[in-house]
């Protein structure tokens, strides 16, 4: 699919944003212009890649599947070649979450696009889908259920206006279910029922809670629901929305055709027909399990949600800020102490960012968030609380954060005291090891300077660095009056010697 408004006047590069969605079934790109807080779509491209179909029995992407994906991305790369790199965001979903060798594909994709590829968790995918749908639909009142059936997972969200209330991602999709139930292309009543039953079993985990919460309207997003909606219209089963009766008639129609090769429905592309029976089986199970009576279709989905999330960050409406604040409340963090550690860490960063090449805004953000969350593990136990904090950060659902960002945040917090975490350090991507080791050292020094948890302000200190040499200077006589800080810094010098850093304090 390729749409473009030929009358659109050229937009300045700085106002252009692009989102690339590496889905399990299709890859999508959308380019929009941000003007007066609103996004105007300039270009949309979609290509069927079926990455999930390229997972072998060991959950590794085959070379053929990776080649299909990279060939598609080479075309996307040309479309965004003139855009600023910070104006492009690339997200990967279920197939890349599942693939054991996803890093091999991601490295080649990043080299092609010149920008990071972020693999997002299922619930984060659901949040972004809701954001895309909510900005595409009329701003009505009441709760809405949003369902997005992808290639390898299906997302379910209940929200009001622009705020999702609950988000879930289940392991069922039109590509994975095609492989399981319709691999030979035959469409039988037995295969359709088996697929529906499998989907119903997946839905058991959310059925009770979702039906209890309830909704006023239901909306479907992405290709599967779009194809089912189009089929119902083309075959005369419904006139506007997907109804329960129309879906039942569509199931029977597919069974009557007997094989995907026999499907010829106006408005549905040949490549979509192959995965339509599986998608319709999942959708039918959704209607039955959640007691959906009718469902409308929204053009907005994950890629639009990514764009609006980027636009929000530009307006300093970063959902990650809300997430960190919520973490602090949930785990009863001493906010004043966290603020003191954060302020000192950022003062230290300002003094060394040029010497250590930490000028990028992302380093400021990550150090700030690490300082504000480093004590959440105290809610578990004081003993080894830095490890508890790191575990919570890495394994919780943190809206707005990618899996890599959670890993980096967990590393900073894990390393803020005691021995430097060499094993966790080795697990970081090569290009990020050095800057995040530097950030970790800044957090460590800040925590030491505030160990007494005193409200008294620290004196102005001077931090100088030269590669792996660190010099920390306080006003004359200050350390003599703060022997605990002196002792802690002397102990820290020993810890840093083990990673070949030299700390000099005066």
XYZ file of C-alpha atoms in Angstrom:
506
model
C 0.000 0.000 0.000
C 1.348 3.415 -0.896
C -0.575 6.659 -0.468
C 0.594 10.210 -0.872
C -0.998 13.610 -1.171
C 0.481 15.145 -4.338
C -0.752 18.612 -3.430
C 1.142 18.645 -0.181
C 3.750 21.393 -0.059
C 7.258 20.312 1.007
C 7.684 20.305 4.757
C 10.796 21.327 6.631
C 12.911 18.355 7.717
C 12.718 19.422 11.365
C 8.918 19.060 11.414
C 8.879 15.578 9.857
C 8.507 12.436 11.948
C 8.670 8.834 10.734
C 7.625 5.616 12.468
C 8.593 2.153 11.235
C 6.722 -0.872 12.591
C 8.506 -4.212 12.117
C 5.437 -6.398 12.536
C 5.317 -10.189 12.553
C 3.277 -10.178 9.324
C 3.926 -6.793 7.678
C 6.422 -3.962 7.913
C 4.921 -0.469 7.873
C 6.273 3.062 7.624
C 4.411 6.322 8.115
C 5.857 9.796 7.565
C 3.991 12.751 9.053
C 4.416 16.472 9.494
C 4.060 17.906 12.981
C 2.331 21.274 12.813
C 0.728 23.144 15.735
C 0.685 19.949 17.788
C -1.145 17.968 15.113
C 0.218 15.236 12.837
C -0.558 15.316 9.125
C 0.196 12.094 7.249
C 2.374 12.609 4.171
C 3.294 9.075 3.181
C 2.426 5.497 4.098
C 4.091 2.266 2.926
C 3.277 -1.314 3.892
C 4.933 -4.550 2.766
C 4.104 -8.146 3.591
C 7.290 -9.665 5.027
C 5.879 -12.436 7.260
C 8.814 -12.448 9.644
C 6.956 -14.773 12.032
C 6.606 -17.372 9.262
C 10.414 -17.397 9.082
C 10.884 -18.714 12.631
C 12.294 -22.240 12.565
C 11.708 -25.006 15.121
C 14.394 -23.486 17.378
C 12.685 -20.063 17.295
C 15.451 -18.613 15.121
C 14.799 -16.409 12.113
C 15.891 -18.103 8.905
C 18.285 -16.341 6.570
C 15.478 -16.140 3.985
C 13.154 -14.357 6.423
C 15.883 -11.912 7.419
C 16.638 -11.258 3.736
C 12.942 -10.453 3.094
C 12.924 -8.023 5.987
C 16.189 -6.319 5.044
C 15.118 -5.981 1.406
C 11.973 -4.193 2.572
C 13.955 -1.964 4.951
C 16.324 -0.944 2.154
C 13.302 0.635 0.438
C 12.125 2.234 3.686
C 15.657 3.592 4.253
C 15.510 5.486 0.975
C 12.214 7.119 2.042
C 13.705 8.467 5.285
C 17.221 9.173 4.023
C 16.766 12.954 4.304
C 15.109 12.933 7.724
C 16.979 13.743 10.906
C 17.867 10.510 12.693
C 16.195 11.622 15.951
C 12.953 12.100 13.997
C 12.760 8.376 13.139
C 11.632 5.640 15.508
C 11.732 1.940 14.642
C 9.913 -0.632 16.781
C 9.919 -4.435 16.598
C 7.093 -6.604 17.919
C 6.293 -10.260 18.621
C 8.483 -12.003 16.002
C 11.557 -10.103 17.214
C 10.553 -10.677 20.844
C 10.373 -14.401 20.133
C 13.383 -14.882 17.841
C 16.456 -16.155 19.676
C 18.728 -14.628 17.038
C 16.917 -11.295 16.782
C 20.153 -9.385 17.501
C 21.646 -10.583 14.199
C 18.701 -9.116 12.287
C 18.562 -5.946 14.399
C 22.247 -5.140 13.829
C 21.827 -5.378 10.049
C 18.566 -3.403 10.147
C 20.185 -0.631 12.196
C 23.077 -0.437 9.742
C 20.577 -0.021 6.880
C 18.391 2.583 8.588
C 21.054 4.430 10.552
C 18.833 4.512 13.648
C 18.203 2.148 16.602
C 15.649 -0.663 16.367
C 13.675 -0.959 19.613
C 12.030 -4.276 20.503
C 9.001 -3.381 22.626
C 7.178 -5.567 25.162
C 3.659 -6.815 24.444
C 1.937 -4.439 26.856
C 3.940 -1.481 25.546
C 2.848 -2.473 22.043
C -0.747 -2.498 23.300
C -0.367 0.971 24.850
C 0.996 2.423 21.603
C -1.763 0.754 19.553
C -4.378 2.356 21.797
C -2.667 5.737 21.395
C -2.821 5.375 17.613
C -6.480 4.347 17.619
C -7.518 7.026 20.126
C -5.996 9.805 18.012
C -7.650 8.477 14.865
C -11.203 8.133 16.204
C -13.636 10.828 17.285
C -12.974 12.057 20.828
C -16.061 10.373 22.296
C -16.829 9.620 25.926
C -17.059 6.209 27.528
C -14.771 3.198 27.566
C -13.696 1.484 24.383
C -12.243 -1.949 23.766
C -9.457 -1.984 21.161
C -8.358 -5.267 19.554
C -5.362 -5.596 17.229
C -4.750 -9.041 15.711
C -1.175 -9.101 14.442
C 0.949 -11.784 12.858
C 2.247 -13.314 16.094
C 0.312 -11.663 18.920
C -3.021 -10.024 19.609
C -3.321 -6.917 21.774
C -6.354 -6.032 23.914
C -6.817 -2.616 25.493
C -9.652 -0.974 27.413
C -9.335 2.782 27.731
C -11.128 6.092 27.873
C -10.307 8.939 25.495
C -6.473 8.937 25.278
C -5.758 6.924 28.445
C -5.493 3.102 28.375
C -6.844 1.471 31.542
C -5.706 -2.143 30.983
C -3.368 -3.555 28.313
C -2.674 -7.192 27.481
C -0.861 -9.054 24.712
C -1.709 -12.709 23.986
C 0.364 -15.215 21.988
C -1.905 -15.733 19.006
C -1.722 -14.170 15.558
C -2.792 -14.706 11.977
C 0.641 -15.953 10.812
C 1.334 -18.287 13.743
C -2.220 -19.704 13.607
C -1.981 -20.155 9.832
C 1.111 -22.321 10.394
C -0.660 -24.288 13.134
C -4.109 -24.837 11.603
C -4.126 -23.887 7.895
C -0.586 -24.685 6.735
C -1.735 -26.621 3.639
C -4.151 -23.883 2.562
C -7.232 -26.043 3.174
C -10.094 -24.415 5.091
C -12.202 -27.030 6.868
C -14.801 -26.783 9.615
C -12.494 -28.861 11.826
C -9.509 -26.550 11.273
C -11.626 -23.445 11.866
C -13.017 -24.895 15.102
C -9.561 -25.983 16.296
C -8.193 -22.479 15.715
C -11.182 -20.891 17.478
C -10.802 -23.259 20.445
C -7.071 -22.488 20.777
C -7.848 -18.762 20.715
C -10.627 -19.200 23.295
C -8.133 -20.923 25.589
C -5.709 -17.987 25.246
C -8.541 -15.553 26.003
C -9.406 -17.292 29.290
C -6.592 -15.354 30.996
C -8.287 -11.979 30.381
C -11.951 -12.888 29.832
C -13.265 -12.350 33.366
C -11.383 -9.126 34.139
C -12.173 -7.516 30.796
C -15.872 -8.358 30.879
C -16.094 -7.109 34.472
C -14.534 -3.765 33.523
C -16.751 -3.446 30.432
C -16.831 -0.981 27.536
C -19.257 1.111 25.485
C -17.787 0.463 22.048
C -15.309 -1.935 20.448
C -12.769 -1.094 17.763
C -10.447 -3.269 15.687
C -7.126 -2.139 14.236
C -4.566 -3.387 11.690
C -4.716 -5.743 8.724
C -6.685 -8.723 10.032
C -9.645 -6.699 11.278
C -9.452 -4.486 8.187
C -9.609 -7.558 5.921
C -12.499 -9.104 7.899
C -14.348 -5.778 7.780
C -13.765 -5.471 4.029
C -14.872 -9.068 3.440
C -18.107 -8.539 5.360
C -18.855 -5.435 3.284
C -17.864 -6.953 -0.079
C -19.875 -10.134 0.496
C -22.914 -8.191 1.707
C -22.841 -9.676 5.221
C -22.909 -6.229 6.868
C -23.224 -2.598 5.816
C -20.957 -0.769 8.260
C -19.511 -2.586 11.277
C -18.489 -6.202 11.784
C -21.456 -7.801 13.508
C -21.590 -11.173 15.221
C -23.915 -12.522 12.544
C -21.709 -11.182 9.727
C -18.630 -12.823 11.274
C -20.445 -16.149 11.582
C -21.466 -15.960 7.919
C -17.887 -15.070 6.938
C -16.560 -18.154 8.800
C -19.012 -20.358 6.915
C -18.154 -18.676 3.598
C -14.452 -19.441 4.106
C -15.214 -23.076 4.947
C -17.406 -23.353 1.828
C -14.544 -22.104 -0.363
C -12.416 -24.981 0.911
C -8.985 -23.517 0.118
C -7.277 -20.125 0.338
C -6.540 -20.370 -3.402
C -10.282 -20.187 -4.048
C -10.767 -16.946 -2.122
C -11.569 -13.985 -4.357
C -12.995 -11.142 -2.294
C -13.085 -7.563 -3.584
C -10.653 -5.293 -1.745
C -8.523 -8.058 -0.209
C -5.043 -8.595 -1.622
C -3.857 -12.133 -2.505
C -1.139 -12.112 0.172
C -3.733 -11.244 2.864
C -6.050 -14.092 1.769
C -3.514 -16.712 2.901
C -3.773 -15.600 6.549
C -7.443 -14.568 6.493
C -8.947 -17.862 7.799
C -6.673 -17.835 10.862
C -7.373 -14.144 11.492
C -11.140 -14.657 11.195
C -10.974 -17.661 13.571
C -9.190 -15.514 16.194
C -11.634 -12.632 15.705
C -14.587 -15.029 16.029
C -13.158 -16.299 19.331
C -12.732 -12.700 20.545
C -16.398 -11.948 19.775
C -17.573 -15.070 21.629
C -15.226 -14.955 24.621
C -15.599 -11.231 25.346
C -19.268 -11.103 24.241
C -18.610 -8.476 21.548
C -21.735 -7.695 19.523
C -20.242 -5.433 16.873
C -16.867 -3.875 16.047
C -15.845 -0.852 13.994
C -12.488 -0.493 12.233
C -9.824 2.151 12.874
C -7.082 3.084 10.413
C -4.882 4.106 13.345
C -2.663 1.441 14.916
C 0.866 0.885 16.248
C 2.744 3.097 13.774
C 0.408 6.059 14.441
C 0.769 5.453 18.167
C 4.561 5.558 17.869
C 4.284 8.905 16.053
C 2.015 10.434 18.693
C 4.309 9.115 21.427
C 7.260 10.820 19.694
C 5.253 14.043 19.330
C 4.398 13.905 23.029
C 8.069 13.599 23.939
C 8.829 16.666 21.828
C 6.214 18.545 23.875
C 7.766 17.186 27.090
C 4.757 14.907 27.627
C 6.891 11.801 28.030
C 4.957 8.825 29.384
C 8.263 7.499 30.763
C 8.271 10.380 33.268
C 4.859 9.282 34.512
C 6.092 5.685 34.718
C 9.092 6.571 36.895
C 6.922 8.744 39.148
C 4.402 5.904 39.493
C 7.224 3.475 40.391
C 8.332 5.812 43.152
C 4.831 5.928 44.607
C 4.267 2.177 44.303
C 7.487 1.277 46.126
C 7.363 4.160 48.641
C 10.619 5.749 47.526
C 12.001 8.566 49.689
C 11.359 11.259 47.085
C 13.507 13.926 48.749
C 16.498 11.604 48.922
C 15.968 10.532 45.299
C 15.797 14.196 44.251
C 19.057 14.961 46.072
C 20.858 12.061 44.380
C 19.389 13.052 41.005
C 20.439 16.714 41.316
C 24.018 15.818 42.265
C 24.301 13.189 39.517
C 23.140 15.705 36.901
C 25.556 18.366 38.200
C 28.341 15.799 37.846
C 27.151 14.915 34.335
C 27.212 18.585 33.309
C 30.873 18.808 34.363
C 32.094 15.731 32.465
C 29.731 15.288 29.511
C 32.139 16.797 26.987
C 35.165 14.822 28.210
C 33.203 11.565 28.252
C 31.047 12.302 25.149
C 27.777 12.200 27.099
C 26.168 15.290 25.537
C 23.136 13.462 24.090
C 19.874 14.160 25.902
C 19.165 10.443 26.359
C 22.069 10.170 28.810
C 20.632 12.997 30.933
C 17.236 11.241 30.955
C 18.547 7.792 31.836
C 20.768 9.083 34.644
C 17.843 11.080 36.023
C 15.485 8.071 35.948
C 18.106 5.772 37.472
C 18.674 8.206 40.352
C 14.939 8.459 41.017
C 14.396 4.676 40.984
C 17.602 3.287 42.477
C 15.990 2.630 45.883
C 12.770 0.893 44.784
C 14.308 -2.438 45.854
C 14.184 -1.337 49.501
C 10.488 -2.295 49.359
C 11.668 -5.913 48.962
C 14.578 -5.998 51.436
C 17.492 -3.803 52.490
C 19.999 -6.601 51.946
C 21.233 -6.353 48.347
C 18.456 -3.875 47.541
C 20.361 -2.683 44.458
C 19.809 -6.152 42.948
C 16.109 -6.052 43.838
C 15.803 -2.593 42.258
C 17.471 -3.814 39.066
C 15.220 -6.873 38.875
C 12.059 -4.769 39.238
C 13.218 -2.337 36.551
C 14.159 -5.061 34.080
C 11.125 -7.308 34.535
C 8.209 -4.945 35.243
C 5.872 -3.590 32.575
C 7.108 -0.002 32.287
C 4.907 2.028 29.889
C 6.992 4.017 27.405
C 10.216 2.068 27.917
C 11.672 -0.375 25.407
C 13.254 -3.643 26.505
C 16.725 -2.175 25.866
C 15.951 0.951 27.907
C 14.798 -1.239 30.786
C 18.011 -3.271 30.542
C 20.117 -0.091 30.596
C 18.176 1.389 33.508
C 18.484 -1.884 35.426
C 22.242 -1.930 34.771
C 22.723 1.600 36.147
C 20.748 0.804 39.284
C 22.373 -2.626 39.745
C 25.777 -0.954 39.606
C 25.128 1.986 41.927
C 26.799 0.357 44.970
C 29.235 -2.372 45.985
C 31.198 -4.235 43.285
C 30.807 -3.096 39.686
C 28.486 -5.601 37.900
C 30.836 -7.006 35.259
C 28.467 -9.728 34.016
C 25.575 -7.299 33.443
C 28.048 -4.911 31.810
C 29.121 -7.594 29.303
C 25.474 -8.160 28.346
C 25.046 -4.554 27.168
C 25.285 -3.804 23.417
C 28.902 -3.059 22.466
C 28.309 0.581 21.498
C 26.546 1.383 24.772
C 28.974 -0.191 27.221
C 31.338 2.745 27.562
C 28.771 5.560 27.985
C 26.699 3.544 30.457
C 29.771 2.614 32.474
C 30.489 6.338 32.771
C 26.872 7.065 33.796
C 27.027 4.282 36.362
C 30.144 5.839 37.922
C 28.409 9.227 38.160
C 25.438 7.626 39.919
C 27.763 5.777 42.316
C 29.551 8.989 43.326
C 26.267 10.838 43.799
C 24.850 8.092 46.029
C 28.018 8.138 48.161
C 27.826 11.909 48.633
C 24.251 11.558 49.921
C 24.671 8.449 52.074
C 23.886 10.396 55.272
C 20.506 11.396 53.757
C 21.109 14.857 55.193
C 18.959 17.798 54.131
C 22.052 20.020 54.258
C 23.208 21.101 50.831
C 26.443 19.694 49.467
C 29.231 22.173 48.850
C 30.193 22.993 45.293
C 32.405 20.148 44.122
C 34.584 19.907 41.030
C 34.711 16.750 38.933
C 37.381 16.314 36.278
C 37.865 13.246 34.100
C 40.438 12.114 31.593
C 39.421 8.801 30.071
C 39.658 6.439 33.077
C 41.073 8.960 35.555
C 38.589 10.732 37.837
C 39.433 13.645 40.094
C 36.856 14.816 42.662
C 37.638 18.015 44.567
C 35.729 19.494 47.519
C 36.304 22.863 49.243
C 39.320 22.833 51.607
C 38.571 21.117 54.922
C 35.143 19.776 53.951
C 36.195 16.101 53.886
C 37.837 16.489 57.338
C 34.400 17.359 58.725
C 32.717 14.485 56.860
C 34.796 11.399 57.694
C 32.063 8.951 56.589
C 32.065 10.418 53.073
C 35.879 10.295 53.002
C 35.869 6.615 54.061
C 33.192 5.755 51.498
C 35.109 7.469 48.703
C 38.313 5.655 49.698
C 36.393 2.347 49.532
C 34.966 3.417 46.153
C 38.488 4.018 44.842
C 39.181 0.358 45.600
C 36.059 -0.812 43.753
C 36.990 1.316 40.734
C 40.553 -0.024 40.631
C 39.029 -3.418 39.856
C 37.667 -2.004 36.572
C 40.863 -0.050 35.792
C 39.609 3.395 36.866
C 41.617 5.666 39.110
C 39.686 7.891 41.565
C 41.548 10.741 43.262
C 39.695 12.691 45.975
C 40.796 15.898 47.691
